[in-house]
Tab-separated table of C-alpha atoms and ligand atoms in Angstrom:
chain	number	residue	atom	x	y	z
A	1	MET	CA	-64.190	-52.556	57.579
A	2	GLN	CA	-67.274	-50.413	56.618
A	3	PRO	CA	-68.103	-49.094	60.177
A	4	ALA	CA	-64.488	-48.125	60.554
A	5	LEU	CA	-64.642	-46.076	57.346
A	6	LEU	CA	-67.804	-44.487	58.464
A	7	LEU	CA	-66.106	-43.415	61.707
A	8	LEU	CA	-63.131	-42.000	59.681
A	9	ILE	CA	-65.164	-39.851	57.327
A	10	PRO	CA	-66.391	-37.208	59.965
A	11	ALA	CA	-62.848	-37.014	61.188
A	12	LEU	CA	-61.562	-36.230	57.665
A	13	ILE	CA	-64.306	-33.791	57.043
A	14	ALA	CA	-63.465	-32.024	60.345
A	15	LEU	CA	-59.948	-31.625	59.123
A	16	LEU	CA	-60.823	-30.281	55.643
A	17	PRO	CA	-63.513	-27.569	55.961
A	18	PRO	CA	-61.457	-24.403	55.673
A	19	VAL	CA	-59.931	-25.474	52.401
A	20	LEU	CA	-62.993	-27.181	50.866
A	21	PRO	CA	-65.302	-24.264	50.200
A	22	SER	CA	-62.951	-22.665	47.626
A	23	ASP	CA	-63.502	-25.847	45.612
A	24	THR	CA	-67.326	-25.812	45.907
A	25	GLU	CA	-67.684	-22.035	45.228
A	26	PRO	CA	-65.992	-19.894	42.473
A	27	GLY	CA	-62.754	-18.904	43.998
A	28	LEU	CA	-61.684	-15.609	45.429
A	29	PRO	CA	-58.328	-13.970	44.682
A	30	ALA	CA	-55.941	-14.273	47.646
A	31	PRO	CA	-54.720	-11.186	49.409
A	32	SER	CA	-51.391	-9.870	47.947
A	33	ASN	CA	-48.329	-8.095	49.443
A	34	VAL	CA	-48.807	-9.927	52.679
A	35	CYS	CA	-46.215	-9.099	55.425
A	36	VAL	CA	-45.764	-8.952	59.121
A	37	ASP	CA	-44.541	-5.646	60.634
A	38	SER	CA	-43.002	-6.345	64.065
A	39	TYR	CA	-41.391	-3.398	65.702
A	40	ASN	CA	-40.422	-3.376	69.403
A	41	MET	CA	-42.482	-6.579	70.003
A	42	LYS	CA	-45.726	-5.079	68.517
A	43	HIS	CA	-46.816	-7.253	65.653
A	44	ILE	CA	-49.156	-6.282	62.802
A	45	MET	CA	-49.931	-8.299	59.662
A	46	ARG	CA	-50.834	-6.195	56.494
A	47	TRP	CA	-51.988	-6.960	52.974
A	48	ASP	CA	-53.545	-5.356	50.017
A	49	PRO	CA	-57.331	-5.477	49.779
A	50	VAL	CA	-59.049	-7.958	47.539
A	51	GLU	CA	-61.406	-6.279	45.103
A	52	VAL	CA	-64.594	-8.000	43.941
A	53	LYS	CA	-66.886	-6.179	41.631
A	54	GLY	CA	-70.764	-6.508	41.693
A	55	ASP	CA	-71.071	-8.078	45.113
A	56	PRO	CA	-73.151	-6.372	47.804
A	57	LEU	CA	-71.217	-8.058	50.645
A	58	PRO	CA	-67.884	-6.733	51.753
A	59	VAL	CA	-64.791	-8.929	51.408
A	60	ILE	CA	-63.705	-10.110	54.922
A	61	TYR	CA	-60.414	-11.553	55.991
A	62	ARG	CA	-59.390	-14.361	58.367
A	63	VAL	CA	-55.847	-14.333	59.837
A	64	GLY	CA	-54.383	-17.434	61.525
A	65	PHE	CA	-51.164	-18.577	62.994
A	66	GLU	CA	-50.165	-22.154	62.349
A	67	LEU	CA	-48.464	-23.819	65.260
A	68	TYR	CA	-47.431	-27.437	65.657
A	69	SER	CA	-50.491	-27.863	67.892
A	70	GLY	CA	-52.825	-26.433	65.141
A	71	LEU	CA	-54.224	-23.262	63.825
A	72	ARG	CA	-54.782	-20.212	66.072
A	73	GLU	CA	-57.259	-17.668	64.855
A	74	LEU	CA	-55.718	-14.196	65.176
A	75	CYS	CA	-58.418	-12.074	63.498
A	76	VAL	CA	-61.707	-13.255	61.964
A	77	ASN	CA	-64.481	-11.458	59.898
A	78	ILE	CA	-62.478	-8.246	59.668
A	79	THR	CA	-62.913	-5.863	56.711
A	80	GLU	CA	-59.700	-3.923	57.491
A	81	THR	CA	-56.516	-5.062	55.728
A	82	GLU	CA	-54.381	-5.458	58.822
A	83	CYS	CA	-54.447	-7.516	62.015
A	84	ASP	CA	-52.651	-6.514	65.243
A	85	PHE	CA	-51.814	-9.853	66.875
A	86	THR	CA	-49.402	-8.488	69.572
A	87	GLU	CA	-51.592	-9.737	72.402
A	88	LYS	CA	-52.575	-13.073	70.797
A	89	ILE	CA	-49.152	-14.926	70.745
A	90	PHE	CA	-46.305	-15.348	73.208
A	91	PRO	CA	-42.837	-13.911	72.369
A	92	PHE	CA	-41.330	-17.429	72.215
A	93	TRP	CA	-44.042	-18.901	69.882
A	94	ARG	CA	-42.908	-19.873	66.467
A	95	GLY	CA	-45.442	-20.480	63.689
A	96	ARG	CA	-46.557	-19.508	60.235
A	97	PRO	CA	-48.818	-16.465	59.896
A	98	MET	CA	-51.514	-16.781	57.176
A	99	VAL	CA	-54.390	-14.858	55.805
A	100	ARG	CA	-57.258	-15.447	53.349
A	101	ALA	CA	-60.186	-13.492	52.013
A	102	GLU	CA	-63.878	-14.644	52.441
A	103	LEU	CA	-66.995	-13.373	50.690
A	104	GLY	CA	-70.319	-15.092	51.479
A	105	LEU	CA	-69.443	-18.868	51.010
A	106	ARG	CA	-66.393	-18.090	48.895
A	107	ARG	CA	-62.909	-18.438	50.366
A	108	SER	CA	-59.549	-17.508	48.880
A	109	GLU	CA	-56.424	-19.683	49.269
A	110	TRP	CA	-54.405	-19.068	52.439
A	111	VAL	CA	-51.392	-16.887	51.905
A	112	VAL	CA	-48.860	-18.541	54.263
A	113	LEU	CA	-45.748	-16.691	55.455
A	114	PRO	CA	-42.478	-18.236	56.653
A	115	ASN	CA	-42.072	-19.033	60.338
A	116	PHE	CA	-42.354	-16.062	62.568
A	117	GLN	CA	-41.074	-15.947	66.175
A	118	PRO	CA	-41.420	-12.594	67.938
A	119	SER	CA	-38.175	-12.910	69.931
A	120	ILE	CA	-36.333	-13.530	66.635
A	121	ASN	CA	-38.226	-11.586	64.008
A	122	THR	CA	-39.115	-8.337	65.794
A	123	THR	CA	-37.174	-5.153	65.005
A	124	ILE	CA	-35.705	-3.528	68.020
A	125	GLY	CA	-35.778	0.271	67.712
A	126	PRO	CA	-33.051	2.725	68.761
A	127	VAL	CA	-32.454	3.283	72.478
A	128	LYS	CA	-34.318	6.331	73.915
A	129	SER	CA	-33.067	9.510	75.730
A	130	LEU	CA	-29.506	9.225	74.735
A	131	VAL	CA	-27.499	12.035	76.479
A	132	LEU	CA	-23.811	12.838	76.706
A	133	LEU	CA	-22.444	14.729	79.730
A	134	SER	CA	-18.954	16.330	79.482
A	135	ASN	CA	-17.190	16.002	82.802
A	136	SER	CA	-13.478	16.733	83.488
A	137	GLY	CA	-12.244	15.400	80.167
A	138	LYS	CA	-14.594	12.415	80.092
A	139	LEU	CA	-17.876	11.803	78.453
A	140	ILE	CA	-20.682	10.191	80.424
A	141	VAL	CA	-23.202	8.329	78.274
A	142	GLU	CA	-26.710	7.625	79.493
A	143	PHE	CA	-29.779	6.199	77.725
A	144	SER	CA	-32.975	4.241	78.367
A	145	TYR	CA	-34.621	1.067	77.003
A	146	PRO	CA	-35.769	1.193	73.224
A	147	PHE	CA	-39.279	0.250	74.634
A	148	SER	CA	-40.861	-1.163	77.733
A	149	PRO	CA	-41.672	-3.429	79.221
A	150	ILE	CA	-38.908	-5.715	77.674
A	151	PRO	CA	-40.289	-9.308	77.825
A	152	ASP	CA	-38.066	-11.782	79.577
A	153	VAL	CA	-37.232	-13.614	76.452
A	154	LEU	CA	-35.338	-10.604	75.165
A	155	LYS	CA	-31.982	-10.194	76.901
A	156	LEU	CA	-30.895	-6.864	75.655
A	157	ASN	CA	-27.268	-5.909	75.387
A	158	TYR	CA	-25.944	-2.581	74.066
A	159	ASN	CA	-23.093	-1.644	71.752
A	160	LEU	CA	-21.832	1.911	71.730
A	161	SER	CA	-19.910	3.373	68.790
A	162	TYR	CA	-18.063	6.634	69.207
A	163	TRP	CA	-15.812	8.708	66.997
A	164	LYS	CA	-14.097	12.022	66.988
A	165	GLU	CA	-16.013	14.451	64.651
A	166	ASN	CA	-14.504	14.530	61.210
A	167	SER	CA	-12.507	11.376	61.802
A	168	GLU	CA	-13.131	8.086	60.022
A	169	GLU	CA	-12.102	5.904	62.907
A	170	LYS	CA	-14.953	4.467	64.857
A	171	LYS	CA	-14.541	2.501	68.158
A	172	THR	CA	-17.192	0.173	69.534
A	173	ASP	CA	-17.606	-0.743	73.245
A	174	ASN	CA	-19.873	-3.579	74.377
A	175	LEU	CA	-21.792	-2.189	77.384
A	176	HIS	CA	-23.541	-5.610	78.029
A	177	SER	CA	-26.752	-4.666	79.854
A	178	SER	CA	-25.591	-1.453	81.272
A	179	MET	CA	-27.331	1.790	80.236
A	180	THR	CA	-24.637	4.216	81.494
A	181	HIS	CA	-21.046	4.344	80.278
A	182	VAL	CA	-17.998	6.507	80.827
A	183	LEU	CA	-15.760	7.260	77.813
A	184	ASP	CA	-12.316	8.263	78.929
A	185	HIS	CA	-8.846	8.525	77.306
A	186	LEU	CA	-10.440	11.169	75.012
A	187	GLU	CA	-8.708	14.157	73.511
A	188	SER	CA	-9.522	17.311	75.360
A	189	ASN	CA	-11.473	20.024	73.788
A	190	ALA	CA	-12.648	17.704	70.913
A	191	ASN	CA	-16.127	17.011	69.728
A	192	TYR	CA	-17.104	13.390	69.997
A	193	CYS	CA	-20.185	11.632	68.682
A	194	VAL	CA	-21.840	8.611	70.061
A	195	GLN	CA	-24.386	6.101	68.697
A	196	VAL	CA	-25.947	3.167	70.587
A	197	TYR	CA	-27.843	0.111	69.470
A	198	ALA	CA	-29.359	-2.744	71.448
A	199	PHE	CA	-28.916	-6.348	70.340
A	200	THR	CA	-29.855	-9.837	71.371
A	201	HIS	CA	-28.552	-13.245	70.373
A	202	PHE	CA	-30.749	-12.948	67.259
A	203	ILE	CA	-31.444	-9.449	66.615
A	204	LYS	CA	-29.327	-6.287	65.899
A	205	GLY	CA	-31.354	-3.251	67.015
A	206	LEU	CA	-31.530	0.023	65.115
A	207	LEU	CA	-28.926	2.656	65.649
A	208	SER	CA	-29.872	5.706	67.606
A	209	ASP	CA	-29.222	9.145	66.114
A	210	PRO	CA	-25.789	10.322	66.780
A	211	VAL	CA	-25.385	12.582	69.781
A	212	CYS	CA	-22.193	14.793	70.081
A	213	GLU	CA	-20.526	16.639	72.894
A	214	THR	CA	-17.204	18.504	73.365
A	215	THR	CA	-14.798	17.190	76.004
A	216	ALA	CA	-13.764	19.879	78.522
A	217	THR	CA	-10.136	20.115	79.469
A	218	ASP	CA	-9.205	19.822	83.124
A	219	ILE	CA	-8.422	23.511	83.227
A	220	THR	CA	-11.793	24.668	81.994
A	221	TYR	CA	-13.351	22.273	84.434
A	222	LYS	CA	-11.378	23.922	87.338
A	223	ILE	CA	-12.227	27.468	86.092
A	224	VAL	CA	-15.864	26.602	85.973
A	225	LEU	CA	-15.654	25.141	89.520
A	226	GLY	CA	-13.792	28.245	90.650
A	227	CYS	CA	-16.381	30.529	89.230
A	228	ILE	CA	-19.153	28.624	90.813
A	229	PHE	CA	-17.495	28.830	94.214
A	230	VAL	CA	-16.862	32.647	93.950
A	231	PHE	CA	-20.435	33.062	92.837
A	232	VAL	CA	-21.867	31.159	95.802
A	233	PHE	CA	-19.541	32.955	98.190
A	234	ILE	CA	-20.670	36.444	96.951
A	235	ILE	CA	-24.290	35.403	96.996
A	236	GLY	CA	-23.821	34.143	100.594
A	237	LEU	CA	-22.113	37.377	101.671
A	238	ILE	CA	-24.847	39.486	100.126
A	239	SER	CA	-27.519	37.527	101.717
A	240	LEU	CA	-26.018	37.929	105.170
A	241	PHE	CA	-26.501	41.798	104.790
A	242	ILE	CA	-29.921	41.529	103.285
A	243	ILE	CA	-31.622	39.042	105.832
A	244	PRO	CA	-33.405	40.997	108.632
A	245	ASP	CA	-31.615	41.494	111.961
A	246	LYS	CA	-28.217	41.572	110.091
A	247	PRO	CA	-26.917	38.275	111.197
A	248	LEU	CA	-23.466	39.364	110.052
A	249	HIS	CA	-23.483	42.186	112.443
A	250	LEU	CA	-24.587	40.004	115.176
A	251	VAL	CA	-21.799	37.460	114.368
A	252	LEU	CA	-19.168	40.201	114.274
A	253	SER	CA	-20.268	41.714	117.560
A	254	ARG	CA	-20.293	38.184	119.129
A	255	ILE	CA	-16.698	37.672	117.902
A	256	LYS	CA	-15.722	41.152	119.235
A	257	ASN	CA	-17.210	40.328	122.716
A	258	TRP	CA	-15.390	37.093	122.821
A	259	LEU	CA	-12.145	38.780	121.947
A	260	ASP	CA	-12.566	41.481	124.523
A	261	GLY	CA	-13.992	39.418	127.351
A	262	PRO	CA	-12.173	37.730	130.238
A	263	TYR	CA	-10.720	34.506	129.191
A	264	ARG	CA	-11.928	31.696	131.264
A	265	ILE	CA	-10.953	28.156	131.071
A	266	PRO	CA	-14.061	26.191	132.219
A	267	SER	CA	-13.373	24.357	135.471
A	268	HIS	CA	-14.069	20.871	134.055
A	269	VAL	CA	-11.483	21.492	131.361
A	270	LEU	CA	-9.056	22.470	134.042
A	271	ASP	CA	-9.746	19.309	136.066
A	272	TYR	CA	-9.236	17.332	132.976
A	273	LEU	CA	-5.957	18.934	132.233
A	274	GLU	CA	-4.541	18.571	135.728
A	275	ASP	CA	-5.955	15.314	136.797
A	276	PRO	CA	-4.409	15.410	140.372
A	277	PRO	CA	-4.950	12.754	142.894
A	278	PRO	CA	-8.511	13.072	144.470
A	279	LEU	CA	-7.171	13.834	147.965
A	280	VAL	CA	-5.247	16.856	146.799
A	281	GLN	CA	-8.187	18.098	144.900
A	282	THR	CA	-10.252	18.656	147.953
A	283	GLU	CA	-7.401	20.627	149.587
A	284	CYS	CA	-7.146	22.631	146.378
A	285	THR	CA	-10.769	23.817	146.457
A	286	GLN	CA	-10.391	24.843	149.981
A	287	SER	CA	-7.359	26.841	149.363
A	288	THR	CA	-9.040	28.699	146.389
A	289	PHE	CA	-11.750	29.827	148.799
A	290	GLU	CA	-9.264	31.060	151.411
A	291	GLU	CA	-6.723	32.693	149.212
A	292	ASP	CA	-8.394	34.535	146.440
A	293	GLN	CA	-11.811	35.420	145.079
A	294	TYR	CA	-10.813	36.444	141.609
A	295	ASP	CA	-12.393	34.864	138.655
A	296	HIS	CA	-9.372	34.483	136.511
A	297	ILE	CA	-7.773	31.989	138.913
A	298	SER	CA	-7.159	29.254	136.560
A	299	ILE	CA	-3.597	29.281	135.425
A	300	VAL	CA	-2.337	30.786	138.622
A	301	GLN	CA	-3.801	27.758	140.394
A	302	LEU	CA	-1.445	25.420	138.845
A	303	ASP	CA	1.360	26.244	141.123
A	304	PRO	CA	-0.525	25.847	144.423
A	305	PHE	CA	-1.374	22.426	143.178
A	306	LEU	CA	2.127	21.431	142.861
A	307	ASP	CA	2.909	22.768	146.311
A	308	VAL	CA	0.036	21.064	147.881
A	309	SER	CA	1.148	17.759	146.287
A	310	LYS	CA	4.459	18.263	147.932
A	311	GLU	CA	2.662	18.825	151.198
A	312	THR	CA	1.246	15.339	150.997
A	313	ARG	CA	4.405	14.135	152.560
A	314	PRO	CA	2.663	13.743	155.848
A	315	ASP	CA	2.274	10.188	154.802
A	316	HIS	CA	6.092	10.026	154.890
A	317	ASN	CA	6.164	11.526	158.285
A	318	GLN	CA	3.583	9.124	159.576
A	319	LEU	CA	5.521	6.238	158.276
A	320	GLY	CA	8.595	7.753	160.120
A	321	SER	CA	6.654	8.155	163.339
A	322	GLU	CA	5.381	4.582	163.178
A	323	LYS	CA	8.919	3.377	162.732
A	324	THR	CA	10.085	5.335	165.828
B	401	NAG	C1	-68.011	-14.427	61.254
B	401	NAG	O1	-69.066	-14.211	60.267
B	401	NAG	C2	-69.800	-15.320	60.041
B	401	NAG	C3	-70.843	-15.077	58.950
B	401	NAG	O2	-70.470	-13.965	58.245
B	401	NAG	C4	-70.547	-15.703	61.343
B	401	NAG	O3	-71.330	-16.865	61.194
B	401	NAG	C5	-69.533	-15.897	62.454
B	401	NAG	O4	-70.144	-16.210	63.711
B	401	NAG	C6	-68.673	-14.732	62.533
B	401	NAG	N1	-67.649	-15.005	63.514
B	401	NAG	C7	-67.253	-14.144	64.514
B	401	NAG	C8	-66.177	-14.616	65.446
B	401	NAG	O5	-67.723	-13.120	64.551
B	402	NAG	C1	-38.147	-14.669	60.735
B	402	NAG	O1	-36.734	-14.678	60.879
B	402	NAG	C2	-36.218	-15.881	60.160
B	402	NAG	C3	-34.751	-15.889	60.370
B	402	NAG	O2	-34.208	-14.593	60.145
B	402	NAG	C4	-36.539	-15.699	58.678
B	402	NAG	O3	-36.052	-16.889	57.983
B	402	NAG	C5	-38.038	-15.556	58.575
B	402	NAG	O4	-38.379	-15.460	57.171
B	402	NAG	C6	-38.590	-14.522	59.310
B	402	NAG	N1	-40.135	-14.545	59.314
B	402	NAG	C7	-40.772	-13.581	58.763
B	402	NAG	C8	-42.219	-13.807	58.881
B	402	NAG	O5	-40.383	-12.601	58.293
B	403	NAG	C1	-20.788	-5.426	69.603
B	403	NAG	O1	-19.554	-4.853	69.771
B	403	NAG	C2	-18.478	-5.893	69.789
B	403	NAG	C3	-17.127	-5.154	69.914
B	403	NAG	O2	-17.040	-4.416	71.039
B	403	NAG	C4	-18.497	-6.767	68.491
B	403	NAG	O3	-17.538	-7.693	68.671
B	403	NAG	C5	-19.844	-7.419	68.375
B	403	NAG	O4	-19.937	-8.030	67.190
B	403	NAG	C6	-20.954	-6.212	68.370
B	403	NAG	N1	-22.267	-6.838	68.437
B	403	NAG	C7	-23.064	-6.663	67.480
B	403	NAG	C8	-24.394	-7.388	67.546
B	403	NAG	O5	-22.907	-5.852	66.590
């Protein structure tokens, strides 16, 4: 019995030390106003300082996170009254954050907070860079993540609220995970305002500031397009005269030459158009050499072809002669 007890005592002592000193030394007041600020998955624990008069040593603080598996130390021996533990726990961990004051051998009681789990307890801020583009009677909404990188444990969805200015009625569209959206079926020439918030299964993020934009009617859209077209056309015309060598002049003279010049149908095009039997074609080329040396032979040539093809009756004659 006694050896077993002796073995147990060190184990018991090992469990107790953090709590024991406050019994052996005169106690210290515990930190007050303890809280965890967790914004966009950045976690900071804060408290009010513990004041002790007449001691040369500064009060220091110890911050822990109590998990099922035991106590994790987040900050030790710090004189500041806050502890940034963003990098010290995982987003899916759940545990009780706690803090105590220490001075020499004196320790305060632990101040223990309720369970904290980053993926549940963090505040998600408003989405960033929310813009509205007015396009042909519709409004195109675009925005970006409230912060980044977004850890895998946060599956962000977005809700978009919109309303006509000076109207009480708000509509909400669930955008799921999309960060662009088109609002249609809107009144034309009306001012609409949009707010977006991110949310997860557990968290509803903060609303963005409203952004407003006026819908353009189809007609104004067309007028704007028309103006842009005319503007581009005029700029193009002017640049043609300004560019060295006056390309417009060159182009015009080329068109003029083409209009004045002899019209020639390229021979390969002619061949394609007529597509006569190969035998006839050879006769045709011979006859062009013999009959005329003009360049503009093309269209006139069509008739000789027909004649020549009639002359291919020799086959017929031959047949006849064979029969006889
Ligand atoms: C904290 O301070 C105590 C004495 O004040 C020292 O023994 C201990 O090593 C320090 N711990 C760390 C992690 O600095
Ligand atoms: C974390 O959220 C849960 C559920 O909303 C809440 O009960 C708990 O008090 C929060 N923890 C902290 C430290 O605020
Ligand atoms: C998001 O909007 C839908 C309606 O489109 C609504 O049913 C849902 O409750 C909203 N989600 C949150 C977290 O507000």
